[in-house]
Tab-separated table of C-alpha atoms and ligand atoms in Angstrom:
chain	number	residue	atom	x	y	z
A	38	MET	CA	-123.878	73.079	-120.533
A	39	SER	CA	-122.742	76.094	-122.541
A	40	ALA	CA	-123.374	76.923	-126.187
A	41	THR	CA	-120.040	75.399	-127.156
A	42	THR	CA	-120.146	72.018	-125.415
A	43	ALA	CA	-122.556	69.075	-125.556
A	44	PRO	CA	-122.472	65.702	-123.762
A	45	GLU	CA	-124.255	64.125	-126.793
A	46	GLY	CA	-120.950	64.466	-128.622
A	47	PHE	CA	-119.759	61.327	-126.802
A	48	GLU	CA	-122.592	59.350	-128.468
A	49	VAL	CA	-121.707	60.790	-131.869
A	50	ALA	CA	-118.101	59.717	-131.308
A	51	ALA	CA	-119.119	56.272	-130.007
A	52	ALA	CA	-121.088	55.637	-133.221
A	53	THR	CA	-117.746	55.968	-135.070
A	54	GLY	CA	-115.981	53.591	-132.651
A	55	VAL	CA	-114.435	56.258	-130.404
A	56	HIS	CA	-115.530	55.537	-126.833
A	57	ARG	CA	-114.937	57.888	-123.911
A	58	LEU	CA	-113.719	56.183	-120.722
A	59	SER	CA	-114.126	58.443	-117.692
A	60	ILE	CA	-111.376	57.576	-115.203
A	61	PRO	CA	-111.058	59.033	-111.680
A	62	THR	CA	-108.061	61.123	-110.606
A	63	PRO	CA	-107.066	62.431	-107.169
A	64	PHE	CA	-106.590	65.925	-108.628
A	65	ALA	CA	-108.741	69.061	-108.510
A	66	VAL	CA	-109.534	68.676	-112.211
A	67	GLY	CA	-111.669	65.608	-111.492
A	68	ARG	CA	-112.045	62.708	-113.926
A	69	VAL	CA	-109.925	62.324	-117.018
A	70	ASN	CA	-111.338	61.288	-120.403
A	71	CYS	CA	-109.436	58.424	-121.988
A	72	TYR	CA	-110.623	57.136	-125.356
A	73	LEU	CA	-110.875	53.606	-126.680
A	74	ILE	CA	-110.660	53.431	-130.463
A	75	ASP	CA	-112.475	50.253	-131.518
A	76	ASP	CA	-110.492	49.661	-134.699
A	77	GLU	CA	-107.338	47.893	-135.807
A	78	PRO	CA	-105.134	48.374	-133.921
A	79	LEU	CA	-107.364	48.455	-130.840
A	80	THR	CA	-106.145	51.714	-129.342
A	81	LEU	CA	-106.296	53.556	-126.054
A	82	VAL	CA	-105.612	57.308	-125.969
A	83	ASP	CA	-104.300	58.070	-122.468
A	84	ALA	CA	-104.760	55.680	-119.570
A	85	GLY	CA	-105.409	57.700	-116.402
A	86	PRO	CA	-103.293	58.136	-113.282
A	87	ASN	CA	-101.378	55.271	-111.691
A	88	SER	CA	-103.759	54.144	-108.937
A	89	GLY	CA	-105.626	50.966	-108.070
A	90	THR	CA	-108.981	52.762	-108.284
A	91	SER	CA	-108.208	54.154	-111.715
A	92	PHE	CA	-106.927	50.782	-112.917
A	93	ASP	CA	-110.112	49.038	-111.697
A	94	GLU	CA	-112.345	51.601	-113.390
A	95	LEU	CA	-110.356	51.419	-116.617
A	96	THR	CA	-110.671	47.622	-116.617
A	97	ARG	CA	-114.424	47.832	-115.920
A	98	ALA	CA	-114.973	50.522	-118.568
A	99	LEU	CA	-113.235	48.322	-121.152
A	100	ALA	CA	-115.294	45.292	-120.060
A	101	SER	CA	-118.529	47.263	-120.492
A	102	LEU	CA	-117.487	47.718	-124.132
A	103	GLY	CA	-116.749	44.001	-124.473
A	104	LYS	CA	-112.978	44.485	-124.421
A	105	SER	CA	-110.203	43.476	-122.079
A	106	LEU	CA	-107.026	45.265	-121.181
A	107	GLU	CA	-104.984	42.414	-122.693
A	108	GLU	CA	-106.477	43.115	-126.139
A	109	ILE	CA	-105.149	46.694	-126.352
A	110	GLU	CA	-102.606	46.911	-129.182
A	111	LEU	CA	-101.616	50.570	-129.082
A	112	VAL	CA	-101.563	53.185	-126.311
A	113	ILE	CA	-101.174	56.802	-127.405
A	114	VAL	CA	-100.007	59.370	-124.832
A	115	SER	CA	-101.471	62.837	-125.537
A	116	HIS	CA	-99.102	64.796	-123.273
A	117	GLN	CA	-96.807	64.534	-120.276
A	118	HIS	CA	-99.224	65.128	-117.376
A	119	ILE	CA	-99.666	62.353	-114.809
A	120	ASP	CA	-103.464	62.250	-114.913
A	121	HIS	CA	-103.072	61.002	-118.515
A	122	LEU	CA	-99.913	58.887	-118.503
A	123	GLY	CA	-99.720	57.219	-115.072
A	124	LEU	CA	-101.188	53.862	-116.108
A	125	VAL	CA	-99.634	53.682	-119.588
A	126	GLY	CA	-96.711	51.524	-118.469
A	127	LEU	CA	-98.978	49.061	-116.648
A	128	VAL	CA	-101.416	48.788	-119.578
A	129	ALA	CA	-98.503	48.192	-121.965
A	130	ALA	CA	-97.012	45.564	-119.639
A	131	ARG	CA	-100.323	43.686	-119.366
A	132	SER	CA	-101.241	43.865	-123.038
A	133	GLY	CA	-97.925	44.033	-124.876
A	134	ALA	CA	-99.311	47.120	-126.633
A	135	ASP	CA	-97.107	49.574	-128.461
A	136	VAL	CA	-96.721	52.931	-126.731
A	137	ALA	CA	-96.780	55.960	-129.015
A	138	THR	CA	-96.152	59.610	-128.194
A	139	ILE	CA	-94.791	62.758	-129.832
A	140	ASP	CA	-90.976	62.954	-130.051
A	141	HIS	CA	-90.902	65.860	-127.551
A	142	ALA	CA	-92.600	63.725	-124.867
A	143	VAL	CA	-90.320	60.680	-125.055
A	144	PRO	CA	-87.894	61.707	-122.244
A	145	MET	CA	-90.805	62.540	-119.900
A	146	VAL	CA	-92.621	59.255	-120.589
A	147	GLU	CA	-89.520	57.062	-120.359
A	148	ARG	CA	-87.734	58.727	-117.431
A	149	PHE	CA	-90.706	60.046	-115.557
A	150	ALA	CA	-89.263	60.454	-112.047
A	151	GLU	CA	-85.995	62.129	-113.134
A	152	GLU	CA	-87.773	64.472	-115.518
A	153	MET	CA	-90.355	65.404	-112.882
A	154	GLN	CA	-87.549	66.187	-110.436
A	155	ALA	CA	-85.933	68.478	-113.026
A	156	ASP	CA	-89.339	70.134	-113.583
A	157	ASP	CA	-89.730	70.650	-109.842
A	158	ASP	CA	-86.244	72.190	-109.540
A	159	PHE	CA	-87.123	74.561	-112.354
A	160	ALA	CA	-90.475	75.382	-110.716
A	161	THR	CA	-88.739	76.080	-107.376
A	162	ALA	CA	-86.343	78.576	-108.960
A	163	THR	CA	-89.204	80.216	-110.884
A	164	MET	CA	-91.393	80.539	-107.780
A	165	LEU	CA	-88.611	82.102	-105.666
A	166	ARG	CA	-87.711	84.479	-108.477
A	167	HIS	CA	-91.306	85.669	-108.695
A	168	GLY	CA	-91.896	86.336	-105.016
A	169	ILE	CA	-93.511	83.175	-103.644
A	170	PRO	CA	-92.390	82.832	-99.992
A	171	GLU	CA	-89.903	80.059	-99.208
A	172	ASP	CA	-92.231	78.176	-96.840
A	173	VAL	CA	-94.890	77.971	-99.559
A	174	VAL	CA	-92.298	76.795	-102.095
A	175	ARG	CA	-91.121	74.066	-99.698
A	176	ALA	CA	-94.702	72.938	-99.013
A	177	LEU	CA	-95.387	72.780	-102.725
A	178	GLN	CA	-92.250	70.689	-103.304
A	179	SER	CA	-93.523	68.026	-100.921
A	180	VAL	CA	-97.008	68.096	-102.477
A	181	SER	CA	-95.413	67.573	-105.884
A	182	ARG	CA	-93.263	64.701	-104.615
A	183	ALA	CA	-96.398	63.038	-103.222
A	184	PHE	CA	-98.271	63.555	-106.522
A	185	ARG	CA	-95.434	61.861	-108.386
A	186	ALA	CA	-96.700	58.499	-107.129
A	187	TRP	CA	-99.588	58.849	-109.604
A	188	GLY	CA	-97.147	58.826	-112.490
A	189	ALA	CA	-94.942	56.010	-113.782
A	190	PRO	CA	-92.568	55.548	-116.686
A	191	ALA	CA	-93.334	53.627	-119.877
A	192	LYS	CA	-91.130	52.533	-122.774
A	193	VAL	CA	-92.034	54.372	-125.978
A	194	THR	CA	-91.999	51.920	-128.896
A	195	ARG	CA	-93.390	54.246	-131.566
A	196	VAL	CA	-92.205	57.853	-131.765
A	197	LEU	CA	-94.650	60.262	-133.411
A	198	HIS	CA	-93.741	63.494	-135.176
A	199	ASP	CA	-95.763	66.593	-135.972
A	200	GLY	CA	-97.517	65.951	-139.287
A	201	ASP	CA	-97.389	62.126	-139.067
A	202	THR	CA	-100.352	59.963	-139.953
A	203	ILE	CA	-101.579	57.096	-137.774
A	204	ASP	CA	-103.352	54.543	-139.967
A	205	PHE	CA	-106.082	52.296	-138.603
A	206	ARG	CA	-108.199	49.817	-140.572
A	207	ASP	CA	-111.211	52.182	-140.693
A	208	ARG	CA	-109.696	55.629	-140.218
A	209	SER	CA	-106.553	57.661	-140.309
A	210	TRP	CA	-105.428	60.375	-137.938
A	211	LYS	CA	-103.154	63.302	-138.550
A	212	VAL	CA	-100.800	64.091	-135.643
A	213	HIS	CA	-100.433	67.779	-134.692
A	214	TRP	CA	-98.073	69.067	-131.993
A	215	ARG	CA	-99.905	71.888	-130.175
A	216	PRO	CA	-97.762	72.919	-127.154
A	217	GLY	CA	-98.839	75.449	-124.542
A	218	HIS	CA	-100.818	73.721	-121.803
A	219	SER	CA	-97.730	71.511	-121.598
A	220	PRO	CA	-94.690	71.455	-123.913
A	221	THR	CA	-95.819	68.103	-125.355
A	222	ASP	CA	-99.543	68.542	-126.078
A	223	THR	CA	-100.551	66.600	-129.151
A	224	VAL	CA	-103.926	66.472	-130.905
A	225	PHE	CA	-105.186	63.829	-133.336
A	226	GLU	CA	-107.337	64.817	-136.286
A	227	ASP	CA	-109.774	62.574	-138.126
A	228	ALA	CA	-110.251	64.869	-141.135
A	229	GLU	CA	-112.822	62.584	-142.782
A	230	ARG	CA	-115.103	62.743	-139.716
A	231	ARG	CA	-114.108	66.323	-138.826
A	232	MET	CA	-113.284	65.076	-135.349
A	233	LEU	CA	-110.369	66.022	-133.084
A	234	ILE	CA	-109.019	64.202	-130.033
A	235	ALA	CA	-107.691	67.261	-128.226
A	236	ALA	CA	-106.806	66.062	-124.704
A	237	ASP	CA	-106.122	69.168	-122.568
A	238	HIS	CA	-105.296	71.484	-125.472
A	239	LEU	CA	-108.917	72.645	-125.581
A	240	LEU	CA	-111.356	72.094	-122.710
A	241	GLY	CA	-114.965	73.260	-122.777
A	242	HIS	CA	-115.677	73.990	-119.136
A	243	ILE	CA	-112.371	75.497	-118.000
A	244	SER	CA	-109.544	77.389	-119.622
A	245	SER	CA	-106.496	75.108	-120.060
A	246	ASN	CA	-103.826	76.378	-117.693
A	247	PRO	CA	-100.660	77.201	-119.677
A	248	LEU	CA	-98.301	75.812	-117.046
A	249	ILE	CA	-94.858	77.368	-116.949
A	250	THR	CA	-92.661	74.379	-117.716
A	251	ARG	CA	-88.943	73.778	-118.009
A	252	PRO	CA	-87.623	74.441	-121.521
A	253	LEU	CA	-87.286	71.275	-123.631
A	254	ASP	CA	-83.634	72.119	-124.335
A	255	ALA	CA	-81.635	72.281	-121.112
A	256	ASP	CA	-80.170	75.799	-121.439
A	257	GLY	CA	-83.162	77.436	-123.083
A	258	GLU	CA	-84.944	80.542	-121.829
A	259	ARG	CA	-88.139	80.097	-119.814
A	260	PRO	CA	-90.768	79.295	-122.455
A	261	GLN	CA	-93.632	81.773	-122.790
A	262	SER	CA	-96.277	79.108	-122.223
A	263	LEU	CA	-99.352	81.282	-122.777
A	264	VAL	CA	-97.886	82.905	-125.910
A	265	THR	CA	-97.100	79.416	-127.255
A	266	TYR	CA	-100.567	78.241	-126.269
A	267	LEU	CA	-102.352	81.103	-128.031
A	268	ASP	CA	-100.340	80.341	-131.204
A	269	SER	CA	-101.407	76.693	-130.935
A	270	LEU	CA	-105.057	77.718	-130.454
A	271	THR	CA	-104.831	79.879	-133.583
A	272	GLU	CA	-103.793	76.778	-135.539
A	273	THR	CA	-106.634	74.737	-134.068
A	274	ARG	CA	-109.113	77.533	-134.788
A	275	ALA	CA	-108.247	77.267	-138.486
A	276	MET	CA	-109.204	73.563	-138.596
A	277	ASP	CA	-112.560	72.417	-139.976
A	278	LEU	CA	-114.098	70.446	-137.125
A	279	ASP	CA	-117.541	69.344	-135.992
A	280	LEU	CA	-116.506	67.680	-132.758
A	281	VAL	CA	-113.611	68.117	-130.337
A	282	LEU	CA	-113.118	65.395	-127.727
A	283	PRO	CA	-111.318	66.844	-124.687
A	284	GLY	CA	-109.268	65.314	-121.874
A	285	HIS	CA	-111.731	66.524	-119.243
A	286	GLY	CA	-115.421	67.449	-119.406
A	287	ASP	CA	-117.879	67.435	-122.306
A	288	PRO	CA	-117.166	67.498	-126.051
A	289	VAL	CA	-116.774	70.849	-127.763
A	290	THR	CA	-119.131	71.457	-130.678
A	291	ASP	CA	-118.169	75.002	-131.699
A	292	HIS	CA	-114.402	75.194	-131.321
A	293	ARG	CA	-114.105	78.570	-133.092
A	294	LYS	CA	-116.524	80.294	-130.713
A	295	LEU	CA	-114.868	78.669	-127.711
A	296	ILE	CA	-111.378	79.698	-128.880
A	297	ASP	CA	-112.587	83.268	-129.537
A	298	ASP	CA	-114.022	83.323	-125.985
A	299	ARG	CA	-110.660	82.133	-124.665
A	300	PHE	CA	-108.776	84.822	-126.645
A	301	ALA	CA	-111.114	87.527	-125.254
A	302	GLY	CA	-110.712	86.171	-121.703
A	303	HIS	CA	-106.914	86.294	-121.933
A	304	ARG	CA	-107.024	89.861	-123.297
A	305	ARG	CA	-109.268	90.928	-120.394
A	306	ARG	CA	-106.980	89.316	-117.845
A	307	ALA	CA	-103.878	90.949	-119.362
A	308	ASP	CA	-105.628	94.355	-119.200
A	309	LYS	CA	-106.613	93.772	-115.586
A	310	LEU	CA	-103.018	92.874	-114.658
A	311	HIS	CA	-101.791	95.943	-116.519
A	312	ARG	CA	-104.061	98.141	-114.397
A	313	LEU	CA	-102.703	96.535	-111.201
A	314	ILE	CA	-99.104	97.036	-112.365
A	315	ALA	CA	-99.771	100.652	-113.407
A	316	ASP	CA	-101.150	101.236	-109.903
A	317	ARG	CA	-97.793	100.131	-108.453
A	318	PRO	CA	-94.965	97.732	-109.373
A	319	ARG	CA	-95.636	94.195	-108.131
A	320	SER	CA	-94.163	90.703	-108.239
A	321	ALA	CA	-96.094	87.947	-110.011
A	322	HIS	CA	-96.981	86.494	-106.610
A	323	GLU	CA	-98.411	89.849	-105.447
A	324	LEU	CA	-100.380	90.037	-108.687
A	325	ALA	CA	-101.782	86.553	-108.080
A	326	GLN	CA	-102.836	87.589	-104.570
A	327	ALA	CA	-104.451	90.761	-105.918
A	328	LEU	CA	-106.474	88.647	-108.374
A	329	TRP	CA	-107.365	85.653	-106.226
A	330	GLY	CA	-106.689	86.638	-102.596
A	331	ASN	CA	-104.968	84.104	-100.364
A	332	ILE	CA	-104.313	81.182	-102.651
A	333	ALA	CA	-104.243	77.575	-101.475
A	334	VAL	CA	-100.656	76.279	-101.392
A	335	THR	CA	-101.457	73.610	-103.973
A	336	GLN	CA	-102.673	76.318	-106.378
A	337	ALA	CA	-99.654	78.635	-105.966
A	338	TYR	CA	-97.801	77.401	-109.057
A	339	LEU	CA	-100.930	77.294	-111.229
A	340	THR	CA	-101.815	80.886	-110.382
A	341	LEU	CA	-98.195	81.981	-110.827
A	342	SER	CA	-98.219	80.376	-114.306
A	343	GLU	CA	-101.466	82.160	-115.084
A	344	VAL	CA	-100.025	85.539	-114.067
A	345	LEU	CA	-96.687	85.038	-115.857
A	346	GLY	CA	-98.502	83.980	-119.025
A	347	HIS	CA	-100.257	87.327	-119.099
A	348	THR	CA	-97.258	89.437	-118.043
A	349	ASP	CA	-95.451	87.763	-120.993
A	350	LEU	CA	-98.182	89.167	-123.275
A	351	LEU	CA	-97.702	92.613	-121.684
A	352	LEU	CA	-93.885	92.362	-121.934
A	353	ASN	CA	-94.073	91.408	-125.617
A	354	ALA	CA	-96.451	94.319	-126.264
A	355	GLY	CA	-94.010	96.692	-124.508
A	356	ARG	CA	-96.615	97.611	-121.867
A	357	VAL	CA	-94.589	96.445	-118.843
A	358	ARG	CA	-90.967	95.684	-118.024
A	359	GLU	CA	-89.262	93.374	-115.534
A	360	VAL	CA	-87.173	94.967	-112.794
A	361	GLU	CA	-84.974	92.641	-110.757
A	362	ASP	CA	-84.199	93.538	-107.184
A	363	GLY	CA	-82.262	91.195	-104.858
A	364	GLY	CA	-83.215	88.110	-106.902
A	365	THR	CA	-86.938	88.928	-107.026
A	366	VAL	CA	-88.634	90.225	-110.148
A	367	ARG	CA	-91.222	92.992	-110.127
A	368	PHE	CA	-93.225	94.212	-113.071
A	369	GLU	CA	-93.656	97.919	-113.695
A	370	ALA	CA	-95.589	99.798	-116.342
A	371	THR	CA	-93.569	101.356	-119.159
B	19	LIG	ZN1	-105.410	66.552	-117.814
């Protein structure tokens, strides 16, 4: 436990009717936190990945709170990642619940497989452009195709917009779009209780990876995920909050300190990459290897995203430039 997180936060939340359901995932991140809101409508925020084990645990977790899956009236999807949305369609089918998500996430939730394929095609081009060897790219494509089984589409029946309010009998939530970790990250603020459901926008125990993701508009430039993410964090930092409930790990009790730590960490990493680039021009893949050594294939895209996020900061500050040579990009110091 660090100074900024505390497991007791789950009890504080539960006393207000917000219950954490810890659901297993097959991914390196471990369990995902879904939340049951014991109110009207009876609401589930995220549902876990699409697997029998996760479904069983979700059903049992609801039963331990005296609820059944069939009673759920509303499922809210926090963002487009499969550890959060995989079971949404099944829960909605069993319960007849409404499915709500931010406008930006609707295509991903409704046409999951096609959108994931488009994401993978974009990731392939990005990886090759930034120096990841072809055999690694091919291996990663098959890993991603296998992972896709943990996702599934769902019909969105209630489209949310940034700034909307979700009214319950005993509370009301403000909807804030906070992209960066993914293009569709959404957080839900209970201003009266100074409580935020943050999903993966702010995690206590690990830095949220600002994954490089396909632009939301088809012909757009590659989004600067980390730059977008830092802007989103700045907005969250300005909020008055006592408790942040994340998508993984323990609740965050001092979001300003945690966000300041994250800002400092990103500055340090950008400086470190700048030193490596000043030493000699390198591709993003070579930079990732210099930072983390020989990276597991499954981590190649995560580490590439991490590097590109920071070279974006350096590019914007005019400290490095991109030089393209035979289809591969290298960064060199200005
Ligand atoms: Zn997650």
